[in-house]
Amino acid sequence: MDPLRQDEFDSQACGSIAPKAKPCPRPKPGEAAGGCSFDGAQITLLPIMDAAHLVHGPIACAGNSWESRGTLSSGPSLSQYGFATDLTDSDIIFGGEKKLKDSIDYIAGRFAPPAIFVYSTCVTALIGQDMDAVCKEAADRIGIPVIPVNSPGFVGSKNLGNRLAGDALLQYVIGTGEPEPETDLGVNLIGEYNIAGEMWDIEKLMNSAGIAVTSRITGDARYKEITWAHRARVNMVVCSRALLGLAKEMESRYGIPYFEGSFYGAKETTYSLRQMAYLMNDREMERRVDRLTEREEARLSQELRPYRKLLRGKRAVLYTGGVKSWSVISALKELGVQVVGVGTNKSTEDDVRRIADRVGDDTEYIPEGGASRIIKTVRERKADIMIAGGRNMYVAMKEQIPFIDINQERHKAYAGYEGLLRLAKELTYSLANPIWKLAASPAPWDKEAPPYDR
Amino acid sequence: MSRDELNIKDNTSLFKEERYVQQRENKKQFEAPCSEQETAEALAYSKSAEYMEKNFNRQNVVINPHKACQPLGSVMAALGFEKTLPFVHGSQGCNAYFRSHLSRHFKEPTPSVSTSMTEDAAVFGGMNNLIDGLENSVALYKPEMVAICTTCMAEVIGDDLNSFIGNARIKGVISEEYPVAYCNTPSFVGSHITGYDAMIKGILSYLYTRSGIESKPGSGAESGEKLNVMLGFEPYTGNFAELRKILGAFDTKYTILGDHSGNYDSPATGEYEYYYGGTKLADVPQAANALATLSLQKYTLKKTQEYISGTWNQQLAALSTPLGIKGTDTLLATISELTGLPIPAILTEERGRVVDALMDSHPYLHGKRVALVGDPDLLIGLIGFCLETGMEPVHIICSNGDVDFNEVKFKDEAEALLAASPYGTEATVHVGKDLWHMRSLLLNDKVDLAIGSSHLKFAAKDAEVPLVRVGFPIFDRHHMHRYPIIGYQGTLNLLSLIVNTILQQLDDHNSGFNFELVR
Ligand code: SF4
């Protein structure tokens, strides 16, 4: 792997090609940092459901992580298999190339996937294997694409890994295929991973407005559809942090216009649909979108009424990993929930600006992780609920704070109009559960407080 | 707000609605172009004996592994000691995986930090990361001890923990006395259980050596009456409680070496602290003077056992996970032998009750063919339990490689155990195989029941075999780890779990005329 300079890495991690003045924060040693670049690369590529994903390295990276992401498939499940070369000490000394080659052959022979993604990990990157050469040679021999993903954990954060995965798609996948003649061309969704099936809600909406999805990059994707992503008419970047670079590059290579958008909250959803129609340059479609969004918004606001009443004035602390904070803030605002603290750890400068546009002055920014830091904000700002990822969930439980999981393990889909309604219900549920009252009251023989009375 | 209005469909029910089903149909155009017939044929082939043979000849790729890496075990081991912060020396990703892996199993937070090595560290070594990391984490998390383990990356670049820690002291980042234990745990060797062993041995030997105490086994007036107990890589917090109950009944004094049950079963008080329970650091050097040490995972704790019988020069009894009546009998007999105390009547009575329960259920267990997946010591216990209930172990897979133990290997021991019973004659023990091998076995040679971790659920579903979740990790069920599976009480829990799965199966598959109330 070519060594990259620190600032290059940092700027890439932020999703822009040009180095930025202020690099993304890097993890400090001695803290409980988030996932590595390898993890990030997998997050981006594993949703390509019919491909095989082979982890080249010792058991650590694959053994601890397979099957643990909530990205759903509507059909093939090969992507959920935990393939690993499981290198041992002798492989480290003699190089794991033969093992890698044999593994690729075995997978191709037994599972006949349309493509195999091969991930380097810390060890394989360090012992200096020419993975690209092995992959290329294997691809020529077996006649299917074998794509090296050079994103070992030590190069940096999860976001950088997303970005490196995007590079692999650009280099090896996008532009290598052509759509079938009858395919209806439309929008690529970039950085939408179909967590809890959100992609399906989005697709349903787009279809009702007559907008076709060309390639899903990569929620519930099939390898083939990504090969013709360069024929799309518009790119929508759903997670800008990680894959903005991909959209920029596609714009300069293939002339596809892109925009950044989100499907969290009614306003953002409407904006995104309108933007698609606008960039498609299709008046009729724009009219259809207008009709659809008007109708959906009206229906939603009707259905939301009882929840808004319950949620108005509630205070939340938001600490998200992959999901854009600012768009979730919009969604919460529409429900009347006030965001009193927000994590900015993984936000780009643009994101932070957008956050600032949406929250009040007294909102606290939480620049870096650590459960205790988040809890402190919840306490000091008298928040009613904490909205964060799975790793912080159990700390919230210890502190008896109502909690909603917003990250990749969640089981509820919050995107689109229906998603907002689901979020409203979920918030109501979480806040109203009797367990919080029970937890807050001491045992009845503990005289200091009145006994639990429900 | 009524329940109906609040009815939120989650992804299990939502996407069964017609419009989503339609959407999925439409997506088929993108899938690899092969006909339904071809797909069906390939699927059938993957279930054939011919494929099974090819699958078992597979050398170089692991498909669906049933093991985690060494440092994951080390993190769990470190959490077994009072106010000890697990500290993973490597790039940041590994630690994030360990934290979520352990948290998803126990449904509790896992305090553990990383040195977050990057590409500079890969080139120049990770010393600065380690020193900065020590400084930051001690300030942030205020541990009383730091327990460092390495990842494969730190090992490949050859970082020397001992000298790095020494340099951190010289630099004044931590004081001369501040305890820092460590062990080397590359992921390309062993698995979570060997990593667990390495860290326990690392902590015991470190705290003992620095205390300056000389061990005189069984000699200390008070400490000499104590028994040391080690549970090993223990995914059940309930097993700690059960063991305490048993030792309590004996009325013996004891020290549990490595007790993470506090950290993984702490109360929700409204305030989260980083550390709960654990073996007291001061108890460790004293443990060198104990009566004897009882190890309940002999394959897991191999190096620690060698250390204790060697350096501490102490009597050592090493068993496998004490499951089932006979397994628990052995446990009690061993405690009695080591302490010289009689077996308490209350336990004999409990034994009788559990034997009674086993008799009640035996008609449903007899002859049931079972597949087992797990770590070596757990498997020995489970095999024993199956055999004494008349269940027939058929396929046994241990992905953790084979571990020598005084010349006895897991595979040899398991096979001897099986050979000694008429119910064990059909069994085959596979070592170093993965869950894709197990899938072939389940599909080709049907069993009635599979026992193993959550990871086995995919193969079990393919083969339409009910799965009883036992071991690590259990991600998709709640609170299983809170119920003991060792001792007589644990045997009873395991029995209920198994027999009721079988009864549920009977009800589910009932044709109607046999849908009985009384079983
Ligand atoms: S940090 Fe490196 S070794 Fe650890 S999980 Fe990530 S790629 Fe694997």
Coordinates of C-alpha atoms in Angstrom, one line a residue, chain A residues 25-412:
Chain A
P25 CA -10.3 14.4 15.2
R26 CA -8.2 11.2 15.6
P27 CA -8.7 8.9 18.5
K28 CA -6.6 9.6 21.5
P29 CA -4.7 6.7 22.9
G30 CA -6.2 5.6 26.2
E31 CA -9.8 6.2 25.3
A32 CA -12.5 3.9 24.3
A33 CA -12.4 4.7 20.6
G34 CA -14.9 3.6 17.9
G35 CA -14.4 1.2 15.1
C36 CA -11.5 1.0 12.7
S37 CA -11.2 1.6 9.0
F38 CA -11.6 -2.1 8.3
D39 CA -14.9 -1.9 10.1
G40 CA -15.9 1.1 8.1
A41 CA -15.0 -0.5 4.8
Q42 CA -17.2 -3.5 5.7
I43 CA -20.1 -1.3 6.7
T44 CA -20.0 0.2 3.2
L45 CA -19.5 -3.0 1.3
L46 CA -21.3 -5.8 3.2
P47 CA -24.7 -4.6 2.1
I48 CA -23.8 -5.8 -1.4
M49 CA -25.7 -8.9 -0.5
D50 CA -24.9 -11.4 -3.3
A51 CA -21.1 -10.8 -3.1
A52 CA -18.7 -12.8 -1.0
H53 CA -16.7 -10.9 1.5
L54 CA -13.5 -12.5 2.6
V55 CA -11.4 -11.1 5.4
H56 CA -7.7 -11.6 5.0
G57 CA -6.1 -11.7 8.4
P58 CA -6.1 -13.5 11.7
I59 CA -9.3 -14.4 13.3
A60 CA -9.7 -11.1 15.3
C61 CA -11.3 -9.0 12.6
A62 CA -13.7 -11.5 11.2
G63 CA -14.3 -13.6 14.2
N64 CA -15.5 -10.7 16.3
S65 CA -17.6 -9.0 13.8
W66 CA -19.5 -11.2 11.3
E67 CA -23.3 -11.2 11.3
S68 CA -23.5 -8.2 13.6
R69 CA -24.8 -5.4 11.5
G70 CA -28.4 -4.6 11.0
T71 CA -28.3 -4.2 7.3
L72 CA -31.2 -6.2 5.7
S73 CA -31.4 -8.2 2.5
S74 CA -34.4 -8.9 0.4
G75 CA -32.9 -12.0 -1.1
P76 CA -29.4 -13.3 -1.2
S77 CA -27.5 -13.8 2.0
L78 CA -24.0 -14.7 0.9
S79 CA -22.8 -11.4 2.4
Q80 CA -23.7 -12.6 5.8
Y81 CA -21.3 -15.5 5.7
G82 CA -18.1 -15.0 7.8
F83 CA -15.3 -15.9 5.4
A84 CA -11.8 -15.6 6.8
T85 CA -8.4 -16.7 6.0
D86 CA -7.7 -17.1 9.7
L87 CA -4.0 -16.6 9.5
T88 CA -1.8 -18.4 12.0
D89 CA 1.7 -17.6 13.1
S90 CA 3.4 -19.6 10.3
D91 CA 1.3 -17.7 7.7
I92 CA 2.6 -14.5 9.2
I93 CA 6.2 -15.7 8.7
F94 CA 5.8 -17.3 5.3
G95 CA 3.1 -14.9 4.0
G96 CA -0.5 -15.8 3.6
E97 CA -0.6 -15.5 -0.1
K98 CA -1.3 -19.1 -0.9
K99 CA -4.0 -19.3 1.7
L100 CA -5.6 -16.2 0.2
K101 CA -5.5 -17.6 -3.3
D102 CA -6.9 -21.0 -2.2
S103 CA -9.6 -19.3 -0.2
I104 CA -10.7 -17.2 -3.2
D105 CA -10.7 -20.3 -5.4
Y106 CA -12.8 -22.2 -2.9
I107 CA -15.4 -19.5 -2.5
A108 CA -15.6 -19.0 -6.3
G109 CA -16.0 -22.8 -6.8
R110 CA -18.5 -23.5 -4.1
F111 CA -20.6 -20.3 -3.8
A112 CA -20.4 -18.9 -7.4
P113 CA -20.8 -15.2 -6.3
P114 CA -20.9 -12.4 -8.8
A115 CA -17.8 -10.9 -7.1
I116 CA -15.5 -11.4 -4.2
F117 CA -14.4 -8.5 -2.0
V118 CA -11.1 -9.2 -0.2
Y119 CA -10.3 -7.0 2.9
S120 CA -6.9 -6.4 4.1
T121 CA -6.5 -6.1 7.9
C122 CA -3.7 -4.7 10.1
V123 CA -1.6 -7.8 10.0
T124 CA -1.8 -8.4 6.2
A125 CA -1.1 -4.8 5.5
L126 CA 1.9 -4.9 7.9
I127 CA 3.5 -8.0 6.6
G128 CA 3.5 -6.3 3.2
Q129 CA 1.5 -8.7 1.1
D130 CA 0.7 -7.7 -2.5
M131 CA -3.0 -8.3 -2.1
D132 CA -3.8 -6.4 -5.2
A133 CA -1.7 -8.7 -7.3
V134 CA -3.1 -11.8 -5.8
C135 CA -6.6 -10.5 -6.4
K136 CA -5.9 -9.5 -10.0
E137 CA -4.3 -12.8 -10.8
A138 CA -7.3 -14.7 -9.2
A139 CA -9.8 -12.6 -11.1
D140 CA -8.1 -13.4 -14.4
R141 CA -8.0 -17.1 -13.5
I142 CA -11.5 -17.6 -12.2
G143 CA -13.3 -15.1 -14.4
I144 CA -15.1 -13.1 -11.7
P145 CA -14.1 -9.8 -10.2
V146 CA -12.0 -10.1 -7.1
I147 CA -11.8 -6.7 -5.5
P148 CA -9.1 -5.8 -3.0
V149 CA -10.2 -3.4 -0.3
N150 CA -7.1 -1.8 1.2
S151 CA -8.5 -0.5 4.4
P152 CA -6.5 -2.0 7.3
G153 CA -7.7 -0.9 10.8
F154 CA -4.6 1.1 11.7
V155 CA -5.0 3.7 8.9
G156 CA -7.7 5.4 11.0
S157 CA -11.3 5.7 11.8
K158 CA -14.4 4.0 10.6
N159 CA -15.2 7.0 8.3
L160 CA -12.0 6.7 6.5
G161 CA -12.8 3.1 5.9
N162 CA -16.1 4.1 4.4
R163 CA -14.2 6.4 2.1
L164 CA -11.6 3.8 1.1
A165 CA -14.4 1.3 0.3
G166 CA -15.9 4.0 -1.9
D167 CA -12.5 4.2 -3.6
A168 CA -12.6 0.5 -4.2
L169 CA -16.0 0.8 -5.8
L170 CA -14.8 3.6 -8.1
Q171 CA -11.7 1.7 -9.1
Y172 CA -13.0 -1.7 -9.6
V173 CA -16.8 -1.8 -9.9
I174 CA -18.5 1.4 -11.1
G175 CA -18.4 1.6 -14.9
T176 CA -17.6 -2.0 -15.5
G177 CA -21.1 -3.0 -16.5
E178 CA -24.0 -1.7 -18.6
P179 CA -27.7 -1.7 -17.6
E180 CA -30.1 -3.9 -19.4
P181 CA -31.9 -2.1 -22.2
E182 CA -35.3 -2.0 -20.4
T183 CA -33.8 -0.6 -17.1
D184 CA -35.4 2.6 -16.0
L185 CA -32.5 5.0 -15.1
G186 CA -32.7 7.4 -12.3
V187 CA -31.0 8.0 -9.0
N188 CA -28.1 6.4 -7.2
L189 CA -28.5 6.3 -3.5
I190 CA -25.0 6.7 -2.0
G191 CA -24.3 5.9 1.6
E192 CA -27.6 4.3 2.5
Y193 CA -27.1 0.9 4.0
N194 CA -30.6 -0.3 4.5
I195 CA -30.3 -0.5 8.3
A196 CA -33.6 -2.0 9.6
G197 CA -34.9 -1.8 6.1
E198 CA -34.9 1.9 5.7
M199 CA -33.9 1.6 2.1
W200 CA -37.2 -0.1 1.3
D201 CA -39.2 2.7 2.7
I202 CA -37.2 5.2 0.7
E203 CA -37.6 3.2 -2.5
K204 CA -41.3 2.9 -2.0
L205 CA -41.5 6.7 -1.8
M206 CA -39.3 7.2 -4.8
N207 CA -41.3 4.8 -6.8
S208 CA -44.6 6.4 -5.9
A209 CA -43.2 9.6 -7.3
G210 CA -42.1 7.8 -10.4
I211 CA -38.4 8.0 -9.6
A212 CA -36.3 4.9 -10.3
V213 CA -33.4 3.8 -8.2
T214 CA -30.5 2.9 -10.5
S215 CA -28.0 1.6 -8.0
R216 CA -28.1 1.2 -4.3
I217 CA -24.7 2.1 -2.9
T218 CA -25.0 -0.1 -1.1
G219 CA -28.1 -0.9 1.0
D220 CA -29.6 -4.2 -0.1
A221 CA -27.5 -3.9 -3.3
R222 CA -26.7 -6.5 -5.9
Y223 CA -23.2 -6.5 -7.4
K224 CA -24.4 -6.1 -10.9
E225 CA -26.4 -2.9 -10.3
I226 CA -23.4 -1.1 -9.0
T227 CA -21.4 -1.9 -12.1
W228 CA -23.7 0.4 -14.1
A229 CA -24.0 3.2 -11.5
H230 CA -22.2 5.5 -13.9
R231 CA -25.4 5.5 -16.1
A232 CA -27.5 7.1 -13.4
R233 CA -28.9 10.6 -13.9
V234 CA -28.5 11.9 -10.4
N235 CA -26.5 10.9 -7.3
M236 CA -28.0 11.5 -3.9
V237 CA -25.5 11.3 -1.1
V238 CA -27.3 10.1 2.0
C239 CA -24.2 9.9 4.2
S240 CA -22.0 12.7 3.2
R241 CA -19.3 12.2 5.7
A242 CA -18.1 9.0 4.1
L243 CA -19.0 8.9 0.5
L244 CA -19.1 12.5 -0.7
G245 CA -15.8 11.9 -2.4
L246 CA -17.4 9.1 -4.4
A247 CA -20.1 11.5 -5.7
K248 CA -17.7 14.2 -6.5
E249 CA -15.5 11.8 -8.5
M250 CA -18.5 10.5 -10.3
E251 CA -19.5 14.0 -11.2
S252 CA -16.1 14.8 -12.7
R253 CA -15.8 11.4 -14.4
Y254 CA -19.3 10.8 -15.7
G255 CA -20.9 14.2 -15.3
I256 CA -23.6 13.0 -12.9
P257 CA -24.9 15.9 -10.7
Y258 CA -25.1 15.1 -7.0
F259 CA -26.7 16.5 -3.9
E260 CA -26.5 15.8 -0.2
G261 CA -29.7 14.9 1.4
S262 CA -31.4 13.0 4.1
F263 CA -34.6 11.1 4.8
Y264 CA -34.9 11.8 8.4
G265 CA -37.9 14.1 9.1
A266 CA -40.6 15.1 6.7
K267 CA -39.0 18.3 5.6
E268 CA -35.7 16.7 4.7
T269 CA -37.6 13.9 2.9
T270 CA -39.6 16.3 0.9
Y271 CA -36.5 18.3 0.0
S272 CA -34.6 15.2 -1.1
L273 CA -37.4 14.0 -3.4
R274 CA -37.8 17.5 -4.9
Q275 CA -34.1 17.7 -5.4
M276 CA -34.0 14.4 -7.3
A277 CA -36.8 15.5 -9.6
Y278 CA -35.2 18.9 -10.1
L279 CA -31.8 17.4 -11.0
M280 CA -33.5 14.9 -13.3
N281 CA -34.8 17.9 -15.1
D282 CA -38.2 16.5 -15.6
R283 CA -41.2 18.9 -15.1
E284 CA -43.7 16.1 -15.0
M285 CA -41.8 14.3 -12.3
E286 CA -41.5 17.5 -10.3
R287 CA -45.2 17.9 -10.3
R288 CA -45.7 14.3 -9.3
V289 CA -43.3 14.8 -6.4
D290 CA -45.1 17.9 -5.3
R291 CA -48.4 16.1 -5.2
L292 CA -47.0 13.2 -3.4
T293 CA -45.1 15.1 -0.8
E294 CA -48.1 17.4 -0.1
R295 CA -50.3 14.5 0.4
E296 CA -47.8 12.6 2.6
E297 CA -47.0 15.5 4.7
A298 CA -50.7 16.3 5.3
R299 CA -51.4 12.7 6.2
L300 CA -48.4 12.5 8.5
S301 CA -49.2 15.7 10.4
Q302 CA -52.7 14.3 11.0
E303 CA -51.2 11.1 12.3
L304 CA -48.6 12.7 14.3
R305 CA -50.9 15.0 16.2
P306 CA -51.4 12.8 19.4
Y307 CA -47.7 12.2 19.6
R308 CA -46.7 15.8 19.2
K309 CA -48.8 16.6 22.1
L310 CA -47.0 14.1 24.3
L311 CA -43.5 14.9 23.0
R312 CA -43.7 18.7 23.0
G313 CA -41.0 20.2 25.2
K314 CA -39.2 16.9 25.8
R315 CA -35.4 17.2 25.9
A316 CA -33.1 14.8 24.2
V317 CA -29.3 14.3 24.0
L318 CA -28.3 12.9 20.6
Y319 CA -25.1 11.0 20.1
T320 CA -25.0 9.3 16.7
G321 CA -22.3 7.4 14.9
G322 CA -23.2 6.8 11.3
V323 CA -26.4 8.8 11.0
K324 CA -26.1 12.5 10.4
S325 CA -26.8 14.4 13.6
W326 CA -28.3 17.4 11.8
S327 CA -30.9 15.4 9.9
V328 CA -32.0 13.6 13.0
I329 CA -32.2 17.0 14.8
S330 CA -34.6 18.2 12.1
A331 CA -36.7 15.1 12.6
L332 CA -36.8 15.6 16.3
K333 CA -37.7 19.3 16.0
E334 CA -40.7 18.4 13.8
L335 CA -41.9 16.3 16.7
G336 CA -41.4 19.1 19.2
V337 CA -38.4 17.5 20.8
Q338 CA -35.7 19.8 21.8
V339 CA -32.1 18.6 21.3
V340 CA -30.1 19.9 24.3
G341 CA -26.9 18.1 23.6
V342 CA -25.4 16.7 20.4
G343 CA -22.3 14.6 19.6
T344 CA -20.1 16.2 17.0
N345 CA -17.4 13.6 17.2
K346 CA -18.0 12.2 13.8
S347 CA -19.3 15.3 12.1
T348 CA -17.7 17.2 9.2
E349 CA -17.3 21.0 9.4
D350 CA -20.3 21.2 7.1
D351 CA -22.3 19.0 9.4
V352 CA -21.4 21.1 12.4
R353 CA -22.6 24.2 10.6
R354 CA -25.8 22.5 9.7
I355 CA -26.2 21.4 13.3
A356 CA -25.7 25.0 14.4
D357 CA -28.5 26.1 12.0
R358 CA -30.9 23.7 13.7
V359 CA -30.3 23.9 17.4
G360 CA -30.6 26.7 19.9
D361 CA -27.7 28.5 21.5
D362 CA -27.9 26.6 24.7
T363 CA -27.3 23.2 23.1
E364 CA -24.2 21.6 24.2
Y365 CA -21.8 20.1 21.7
I366 CA -20.1 16.9 22.8
P367 CA -16.9 16.8 20.8
E368 CA -15.6 13.4 21.9
G369 CA -16.9 10.1 23.1
G370 CA -16.9 8.4 26.4
A371 CA -20.1 7.4 28.0
S372 CA -19.5 9.5 31.0
R373 CA -19.3 12.6 29.0
I374 CA -22.7 11.9 27.4
I375 CA -24.3 11.1 30.7
K376 CA -23.0 14.3 32.2
T377 CA -24.7 16.2 29.4
V378 CA -27.9 14.3 30.0
R379 CA -27.8 15.2 33.7
E380 CA -26.7 18.8 33.4
R381 CA -29.2 19.6 30.7
K382 CA -32.0 17.7 32.3
A383 CA -32.6 15.7 29.2
D384 CA -35.5 13.2 29.2
I385 CA -34.1 10.8 26.7
M386 CA -30.8 9.7 25.2
I387 CA -30.6 8.8 21.5
A388 CA -27.4 7.0 20.7
G389 CA -25.7 3.8 19.5
G390 CA -25.8 0.3 21.0
R391 CA -22.5 0.6 22.8
N392 CA -23.8 3.5 25.0
M393 CA -27.1 1.8 25.5
Y394 CA -26.2 -0.3 28.6
V395 CA -24.6 2.7 30.3
A396 CA -27.9 4.6 29.8
M397 CA -29.7 1.7 31.4
K398 CA -27.4 1.8 34.4
E399 CA -28.2 5.4 34.8
Q400 CA -31.9 4.8 34.2
I401 CA -32.2 7.0 31.3
P402 CA -34.8 6.3 28.6
F403 CA -33.0 5.4 25.4
I404 CA -33.4 4.9 21.7
D405 CA -30.9 3.1 19.5
I406 CA -30.2 5.1 16.4
N407 CA -27.1 3.2 15.0
Q408 CA -26.5 0.2 12.9
E409 CA -28.0 -2.4 15.2
R410 CA -31.4 -0.7 15.4
H411 CA -34.4 -2.7 14.5
K412 CA -36.8 0.1 13.6

